[in-house]
Amino acid sequence: MSIESTLEQVSAIRQALSDPAMLIGSRAALTGGTEAPAAGEALGGGEAPVAATAAQASSPASFAAALAQASAGYAGPSAAAVPQLGYPQASGIAGMDGSAGIIGLSGTSLSGSVEGPGARIVAIAESQLGQTEQPPGSNESPAITQYRTATEGAVPGAPWCAYFASWVARQAGEPLGAQGQGLGDVSGIWSWAQSTGRAIPNGPGVVPKPGDLIVFGDEHVGIVRDVLPSGQIQTIEGNYENKVAANVRSPTEASGYVEMS
């Protein structure tokens, strides 16, 4: 190839570099509009860019020198212009270490986010759901032993629904009994409620509040969890089927309620 031909090729390359749109257009036509490889890279099975093919075949060294000279001063984007992607630093999850949240058997305090005596009573009772007698029918377990600590004179192995209610109330800051000593039988809870104006006999139109105690004669006591739109009472009850259990009671089952808030 003559010098004139080489100079014509170099001139064509300089013109393409001075007008990037021209270069992009020719390459887009070659590749179907997708991003084309940089100059000198293979296209598919090794096809080189059209503008460089003839010069490379005749004089690779002179072409490389001419290309370097023609492209002098053209620089890609600096590293500072490329946005840096990252992720925010992970933070700890409150309560995962047991230092916050619902009270446990260790006697740690209830989270301050639970406000009001009724709400605290419900939250504490909910934290004990699933605690069971060990073995079933024994009225004993490590948890039940802890419940008895809220009632003076508690008897090991005795029915424990009132012990559970006394423990929950004490943990919520609303202890049962004239001196806050806890009450170990249902009749004692009802008598205390009557003497303090907390007793609400059940009847038409009576709707308890979450956290109130629900009383079944002298036999059983639980905690009101919520009142459903149907009027049924959701409860949490200790010593129900040998465990702390969630239950649903009809509006007429209870003999009365003990107001706790």
Short mmCIF file of C-alpha atoms in Angstrom, two decimals:
data_model
loop_
_atom_site.label_atom_id
_atom_site.label_comp_id
_atom_site.label_asym_id
_atom_site.label_seq_id
_atom_site.Cartn_x
_atom_site.Cartn_y
_atom_site.Cartn_z
CA MET A 1 0.00 0.00 0.00
CA SER A 2 1.30 3.47 -0.89
CA ILE A 3 2.04 6.28 1.55
CA GLU A 4 -0.91 8.20 0.13
CA SER A 5 -3.28 5.35 0.96
CA THR A 6 -1.92 5.11 4.50
CA LEU A 7 -2.34 8.84 5.04
CA GLU A 8 -5.92 8.61 3.75
CA GLN A 9 -6.63 5.88 6.33
CA VAL A 10 -5.10 7.95 9.13
CA SER A 11 -7.17 10.96 8.02
CA ALA A 12 -10.31 8.85 8.10
CA ILE A 13 -9.50 7.67 11.62
CA ARG A 14 -8.84 11.22 12.84
CA GLN A 15 -12.15 12.37 11.37
CA ALA A 16 -14.00 9.54 13.10
CA LEU A 17 -12.36 10.35 16.45
CA SER A 18 -13.18 14.03 16.10
CA ASP A 19 -16.85 13.12 15.54
CA PRO A 20 -17.78 10.28 17.99
CA ALA A 21 -21.32 10.15 16.60
CA MET A 22 -19.93 9.02 13.26
CA LEU A 23 -17.88 6.31 14.86
CA ILE A 24 -20.77 5.11 17.04
CA GLY A 25 -23.10 5.08 14.05
CA SER A 26 -20.83 2.85 11.98
CA ARG A 27 -20.27 0.46 14.90
CA ALA A 28 -23.97 0.32 15.79
CA ALA A 29 -24.79 -0.72 12.23
CA LEU A 30 -22.18 -3.45 12.52
CA THR A 31 -23.47 -4.89 15.78
CA GLY A 32 -27.21 -4.42 15.46
CA GLY A 33 -27.36 -1.47 17.85
CA THR A 34 -25.85 -3.20 20.89
CA GLU A 35 -22.64 -2.07 22.53
CA ALA A 36 -19.68 -2.85 20.28
CA PRO A 37 -16.24 -3.93 21.54
CA ALA A 38 -13.48 -1.34 21.79
CA ALA A 39 -11.11 -0.89 18.85
CA GLY A 40 -8.99 -3.98 18.37
CA GLU A 41 -11.37 -6.34 20.25
CA ALA A 42 -12.92 -9.30 18.51
CA LEU A 43 -16.46 -9.08 17.18
CA GLY A 44 -18.17 -12.41 17.43
CA GLY A 45 -15.83 -14.87 15.72
CA GLY A 46 -12.87 -12.46 15.49
CA GLU A 47 -14.14 -9.85 13.03
CA ALA A 48 -12.29 -6.53 13.49
CA PRO A 49 -13.90 -3.05 13.27
CA VAL A 50 -14.29 -2.01 9.62
CA ALA A 51 -12.29 1.24 9.88
CA ALA A 52 -9.20 -0.54 11.14
CA THR A 53 -9.18 -3.75 9.08
CA ALA A 54 -7.19 -2.63 6.02
CA ALA A 55 -4.56 -0.66 7.92
CA GLN A 56 -4.01 -3.44 10.44
CA ALA A 57 -3.55 -6.00 7.69
CA SER A 58 -0.92 -3.95 5.82
CA SER A 59 1.02 -2.26 8.59
CA PRO A 60 0.06 -2.99 12.22
CA ALA A 61 2.89 -0.92 13.68
CA SER A 62 2.27 2.20 11.58
CA PHE A 63 -1.45 1.94 12.16
CA ALA A 64 -0.99 1.67 15.94
CA ALA A 65 1.29 4.70 15.95
CA ALA A 66 -1.13 6.69 13.82
CA LEU A 67 -4.05 5.69 16.01
CA ALA A 68 -2.20 6.67 19.17
CA GLN A 69 -1.33 10.06 17.67
CA ALA A 70 -4.87 10.64 16.44
CA SER A 71 -6.44 9.71 19.76
CA ALA A 72 -4.06 11.81 21.89
CA GLY A 73 -5.99 13.98 24.28
CA TYR A 74 -9.09 11.79 24.39
CA ALA A 75 -9.55 10.39 27.87
CA GLY A 76 -12.25 8.30 29.41
CA PRO A 77 -14.25 9.38 32.44
CA SER A 78 -12.23 9.76 35.62
CA ALA A 79 -12.76 7.46 38.56
CA ALA A 80 -14.16 10.37 40.54
CA ALA A 81 -17.03 10.69 38.07
CA VAL A 82 -18.20 7.11 38.62
CA PRO A 83 -20.73 6.91 41.46
CA GLN A 84 -19.71 4.63 44.29
CA LEU A 85 -22.39 2.19 45.36
CA GLY A 86 -22.62 0.96 48.90
CA TYR A 87 -24.96 -0.21 51.64
CA PRO A 88 -25.87 1.46 54.92
CA GLN A 89 -24.20 0.02 57.96
CA ALA A 90 -26.30 -2.66 59.58
CA SER A 91 -27.59 -1.80 62.99
CA GLY A 92 -28.55 -4.00 65.87
CA ILE A 93 -32.12 -5.13 66.47
CA ALA A 94 -33.52 -3.98 69.81
CA GLY A 95 -34.58 -6.70 72.16
CA MET A 96 -32.65 -9.56 70.55
CA ASP A 97 -30.38 -9.82 73.57
CA GLY A 98 -33.30 -10.02 76.00
CA SER A 99 -32.61 -6.57 77.42
CA ALA A 100 -35.85 -5.10 76.09
CA GLY A 101 -39.37 -6.21 75.30
CA ILE A 102 -41.83 -8.36 77.21
CA ILE A 103 -41.00 -9.36 80.75
CA GLY A 104 -39.74 -12.86 81.39
CA LEU A 105 -39.44 -15.14 84.38
CA SER A 106 -36.26 -13.40 85.44
CA GLY A 107 -38.26 -10.39 86.56
CA THR A 108 -36.75 -7.85 84.18
CA SER A 109 -38.91 -4.79 83.60
CA LEU A 110 -41.46 -4.44 80.83
CA SER A 111 -40.66 -2.26 77.85
CA GLY A 112 -41.75 1.33 78.39
CA SER A 113 -43.54 1.25 75.03
CA VAL A 114 -46.45 -0.61 76.67
CA GLU A 115 -48.61 2.00 78.40
CA GLY A 116 -51.42 1.61 80.90
CA PRO A 117 -52.06 -1.10 83.51
CA GLY A 118 -54.40 -3.09 81.27
CA ALA A 119 -51.98 -3.12 78.35
CA ARG A 120 -49.09 -4.15 80.61
CA ILE A 121 -51.11 -6.96 82.15
CA VAL A 122 -52.06 -8.32 78.72
CA ALA A 123 -48.51 -8.04 77.39
CA ILE A 124 -47.02 -9.86 80.36
CA ALA A 125 -49.66 -12.60 80.23
CA GLU A 126 -49.03 -13.04 76.49
CA SER A 127 -45.33 -13.50 77.15
CA GLN A 128 -46.14 -16.63 79.15
CA LEU A 129 -48.37 -18.38 76.64
CA GLY A 130 -47.35 -21.99 76.22
CA GLN A 131 -45.83 -22.49 79.68
CA THR A 132 -46.88 -26.01 80.68
CA GLU A 133 -46.95 -28.21 83.74
CA GLN A 134 -44.04 -30.64 84.00
CA PRO A 135 -45.29 -33.34 84.06
CA PRO A 136 -48.86 -32.58 82.96
CA GLY A 137 -51.34 -32.72 85.85
CA SER A 138 -48.70 -32.02 88.50
CA ASN A 139 -49.39 -28.28 88.97
CA GLU A 140 -45.61 -27.90 88.86
CA SER A 141 -42.89 -26.54 86.57
CA PRO A 142 -40.07 -23.99 86.89
CA ALA A 143 -42.45 -21.32 85.57
CA ILE A 144 -45.21 -22.20 88.03
CA THR A 145 -42.69 -22.11 90.86
CA GLN A 146 -41.93 -18.54 89.80
CA TYR A 147 -45.62 -17.63 89.63
CA ARG A 148 -46.06 -18.71 93.25
CA THR A 149 -43.46 -16.19 94.42
CA ALA A 150 -46.03 -13.40 93.93
CA THR A 151 -48.37 -14.85 96.58
CA GLU A 152 -47.63 -15.12 100.27
CA GLY A 153 -48.26 -18.59 101.65
CA ALA A 154 -48.44 -20.22 98.22
CA VAL A 155 -48.65 -24.01 98.37
CA PRO A 156 -46.57 -26.15 95.97
CA GLY A 157 -48.69 -28.49 93.88
CA ALA A 158 -51.90 -26.47 94.39
CA PRO A 159 -54.08 -25.24 91.49
CA TRP A 160 -52.30 -22.20 90.13
CA CYS A 161 -54.69 -20.03 88.09
CA ALA A 162 -54.83 -17.43 90.90
CA TYR A 163 -51.06 -17.63 91.40
CA PHE A 164 -50.62 -16.84 87.72
CA ALA A 165 -53.04 -13.89 87.88
CA SER A 166 -51.28 -12.56 91.00
CA TRP A 167 -47.86 -12.88 89.38
CA VAL A 168 -48.91 -11.09 86.19
CA ALA A 169 -50.58 -8.30 88.17
CA ARG A 170 -47.52 -7.80 90.36
CA GLN A 171 -45.17 -7.72 87.37
CA ALA A 172 -47.41 -5.07 85.80
CA GLY A 173 -47.25 -2.92 88.93
CA GLU A 174 -50.85 -3.70 89.99
CA PRO A 175 -50.49 -6.33 92.75
CA LEU A 176 -53.50 -8.15 94.14
CA GLY A 177 -54.44 -8.03 97.83
CA ALA A 178 -54.81 -5.32 100.46
CA GLN A 179 -51.04 -5.24 101.00
CA GLY A 180 -50.11 -6.40 97.51
CA GLN A 181 -49.37 -9.83 98.91
CA GLY A 182 -51.04 -11.73 96.08
CA LEU A 183 -54.06 -13.97 96.36
CA GLY A 184 -53.96 -17.73 95.89
CA ASP A 185 -57.65 -18.57 95.50
CA VAL A 186 -60.47 -17.26 93.33
CA SER A 187 -62.83 -16.48 96.19
CA GLY A 188 -60.11 -14.36 97.81
CA ILE A 189 -59.64 -12.40 94.58
CA TRP A 190 -63.37 -11.70 94.33
CA SER A 191 -63.64 -10.65 97.98
CA TRP A 192 -60.71 -8.24 97.57
CA ALA A 193 -62.30 -6.86 94.39
CA GLN A 194 -65.58 -6.23 96.20
CA SER A 195 -63.85 -4.46 99.08
CA THR A 196 -61.98 -2.14 96.72
CA GLY A 197 -64.81 -1.37 94.30
CA ARG A 198 -63.22 -3.37 91.49
CA ALA A 199 -65.81 -6.16 91.29
CA ILE A 200 -68.17 -6.06 88.30
CA PRO A 201 -70.82 -8.79 88.35
CA ASN A 202 -71.55 -10.08 84.86
CA GLY A 203 -74.86 -9.24 83.24
CA PRO A 204 -76.50 -7.72 80.18
CA GLY A 205 -74.44 -4.89 78.72
CA VAL A 206 -71.33 -5.65 80.80
CA VAL A 207 -68.20 -5.44 78.63
CA PRO A 208 -64.79 -5.96 80.28
CA LYS A 209 -61.59 -4.16 79.29
CA PRO A 210 -58.27 -5.73 78.26
CA GLY A 211 -56.30 -6.52 81.40
CA ASP A 212 -59.33 -7.08 83.63
CA LEU A 213 -59.55 -10.39 85.46
CA ILE A 214 -62.32 -12.73 84.38
CA VAL A 215 -63.81 -14.79 87.22
CA PHE A 216 -65.75 -18.06 87.00
CA GLY A 217 -67.45 -18.44 90.37
CA ASP A 218 -65.00 -19.76 92.97
CA GLU A 219 -63.40 -22.16 90.52
CA HIS A 220 -61.23 -20.31 88.04
CA VAL A 221 -59.75 -16.93 87.08
CA GLY A 222 -58.10 -15.65 83.94
CA ILE A 223 -57.15 -12.41 82.21
CA VAL A 224 -59.17 -10.58 79.56
CA ARG A 225 -57.08 -10.22 76.43
CA ASP A 226 -59.63 -8.51 74.20
CA VAL A 227 -63.33 -8.33 73.35
CA LEU A 228 -64.28 -9.41 69.83
CA PRO A 229 -66.93 -7.56 67.78
CA SER A 230 -69.20 -10.56 68.33
CA GLY A 231 -69.02 -9.97 72.09
CA GLN A 232 -66.92 -13.05 72.76
CA ILE A 233 -64.11 -12.61 75.24
CA GLN A 234 -60.53 -13.52 74.32
CA THR A 235 -58.63 -14.60 77.43
CA ILE A 236 -55.28 -15.79 78.69
CA GLU A 237 -55.66 -18.30 81.51
CA GLY A 238 -53.18 -20.04 83.75
CA ASN A 239 -53.90 -23.67 84.63
CA TYR A 240 -56.17 -24.15 81.64
CA GLU A 241 -55.56 -27.67 80.31
CA ASN A 242 -52.30 -27.81 82.32
CA LYS A 243 -50.77 -24.70 80.74
CA VAL A 244 -50.97 -20.96 80.17
CA ALA A 245 -53.43 -20.89 77.28
CA ALA A 246 -55.26 -18.49 75.01
CA ASN A 247 -58.99 -19.08 75.06
CA VAL A 248 -62.29 -17.63 73.81
CA ARG A 249 -65.23 -17.38 76.19
CA SER A 250 -68.86 -16.54 75.52
CA PRO A 251 -70.17 -13.31 77.09
CA THR A 252 -72.31 -15.28 79.56
CA GLU A 253 -69.70 -17.72 80.89
CA ALA A 254 -68.07 -15.49 83.50
CA SER A 255 -69.67 -14.71 86.83
CA GLY A 256 -67.89 -11.37 86.93
CA TYR A 257 -64.82 -9.28 86.23
CA VAL A 258 -62.21 -7.52 88.35
CA GLU A 259 -61.37 -4.07 87.02
CA MET A 260 -57.61 -3.56 86.85
CA SER A 261 -57.31 -0.22 85.04
#
